[in-house]
Short mmCIF file of C-alpha atoms in Angstrom, two decimals:
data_model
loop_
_atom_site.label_atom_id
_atom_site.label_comp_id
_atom_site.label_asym_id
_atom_site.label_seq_id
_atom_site.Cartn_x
_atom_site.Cartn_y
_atom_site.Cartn_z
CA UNK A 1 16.10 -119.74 17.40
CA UNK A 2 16.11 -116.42 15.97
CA UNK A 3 14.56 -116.50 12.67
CA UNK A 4 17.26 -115.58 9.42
CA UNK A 5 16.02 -115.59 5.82
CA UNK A 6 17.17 -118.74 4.06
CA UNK A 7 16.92 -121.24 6.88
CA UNK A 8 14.18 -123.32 7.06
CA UNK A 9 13.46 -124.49 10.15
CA UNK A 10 12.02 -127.60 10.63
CA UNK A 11 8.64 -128.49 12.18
CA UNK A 12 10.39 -131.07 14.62
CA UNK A 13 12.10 -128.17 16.60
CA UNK A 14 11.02 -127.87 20.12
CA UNK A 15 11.96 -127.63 23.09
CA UNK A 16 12.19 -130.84 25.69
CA UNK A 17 12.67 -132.06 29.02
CA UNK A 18 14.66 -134.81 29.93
CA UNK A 19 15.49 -135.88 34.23
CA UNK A 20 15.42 -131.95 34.83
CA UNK A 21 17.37 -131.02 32.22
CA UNK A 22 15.60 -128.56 29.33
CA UNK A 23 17.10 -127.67 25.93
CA UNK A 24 15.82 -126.37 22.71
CA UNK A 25 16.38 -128.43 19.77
CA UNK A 26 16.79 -127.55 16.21
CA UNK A 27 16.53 -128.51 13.71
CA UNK A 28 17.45 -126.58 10.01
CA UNK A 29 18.90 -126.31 6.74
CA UNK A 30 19.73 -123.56 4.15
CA UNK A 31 17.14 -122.78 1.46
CA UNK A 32 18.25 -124.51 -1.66
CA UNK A 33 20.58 -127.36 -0.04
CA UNK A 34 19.65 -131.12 1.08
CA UNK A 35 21.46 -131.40 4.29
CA UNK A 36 19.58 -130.81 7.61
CA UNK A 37 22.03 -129.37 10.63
CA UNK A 38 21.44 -130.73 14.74
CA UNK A 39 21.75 -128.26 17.03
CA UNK A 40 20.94 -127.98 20.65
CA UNK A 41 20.81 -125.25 22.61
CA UNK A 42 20.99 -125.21 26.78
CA UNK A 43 19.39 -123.21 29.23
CA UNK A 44 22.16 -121.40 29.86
CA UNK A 45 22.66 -120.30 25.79
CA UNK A 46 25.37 -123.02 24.77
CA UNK A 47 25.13 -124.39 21.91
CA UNK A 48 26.02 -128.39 20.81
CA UNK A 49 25.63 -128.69 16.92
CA UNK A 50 26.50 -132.07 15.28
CA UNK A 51 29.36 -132.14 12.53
CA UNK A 52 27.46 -134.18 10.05
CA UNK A 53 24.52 -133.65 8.35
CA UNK A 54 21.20 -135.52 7.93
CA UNK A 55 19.05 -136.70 4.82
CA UNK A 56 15.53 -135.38 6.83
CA UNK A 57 14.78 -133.60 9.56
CA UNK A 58 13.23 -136.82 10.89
CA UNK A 59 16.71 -138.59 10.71
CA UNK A 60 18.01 -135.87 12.86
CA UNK A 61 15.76 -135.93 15.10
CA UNK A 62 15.89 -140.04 15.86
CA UNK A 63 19.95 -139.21 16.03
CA UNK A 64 19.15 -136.64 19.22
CA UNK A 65 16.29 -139.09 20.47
CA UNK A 66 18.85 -142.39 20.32
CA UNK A 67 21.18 -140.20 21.90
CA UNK A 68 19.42 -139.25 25.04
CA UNK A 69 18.31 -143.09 25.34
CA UNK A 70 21.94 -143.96 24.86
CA UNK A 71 23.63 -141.49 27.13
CA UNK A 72 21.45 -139.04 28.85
CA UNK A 73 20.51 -135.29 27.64
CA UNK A 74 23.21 -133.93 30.18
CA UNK A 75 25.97 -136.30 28.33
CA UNK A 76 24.85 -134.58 25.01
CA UNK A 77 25.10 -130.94 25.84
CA UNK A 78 28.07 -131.17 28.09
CA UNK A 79 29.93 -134.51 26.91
CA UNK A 80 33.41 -136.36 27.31
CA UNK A 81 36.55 -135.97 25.13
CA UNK A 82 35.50 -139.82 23.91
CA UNK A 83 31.91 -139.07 23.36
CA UNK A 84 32.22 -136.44 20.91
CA UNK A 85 33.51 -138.81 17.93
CA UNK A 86 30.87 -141.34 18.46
CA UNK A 87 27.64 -139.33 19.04
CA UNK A 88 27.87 -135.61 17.08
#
């Protein structure tokens, strides 16, 4: 992620491998708010950012982490029509 002035990016932002599949995620929020934003970025340069917002980077982290447990990293950067309302 390209560095901008006023985002603070959070420590927990890395990039990971999961059955062959890599993607960068990060993690961030503007300087001066409380929110932090999801985002996760493919190999290929798309980009999957979740609608809400977390309390700590840690709690958005644990959301991408249940998600890969719960349906796979290639069901979270490329998912269904029904998936999108119950996991971003």
């Amino acid at each position: 992620m390209e560095e901008f002035p006023g985002i603070i990016r959070s420590p927990l932002s890395q990039s990971i491998t999961h059955d062959g599949i890599t993607v960068r995620v990060e993690i961030y929020r503007l300087d001066g708010t409380e929110g932090w934003t999801l985002e996760l970025i493919d190999e290929e340069g798309g980009s999957t950012v979740w609608q809400e917002s977390f309390a700590t980077d840690a709690e958005a982290f644990a959301e991408f982490m249940d998600g890969v447990r719960q349906l796979g990293l290639a069901e979270l950067i490329d998912p269904d029509d029904d998936d999108i309302a119950t996991v971003h």
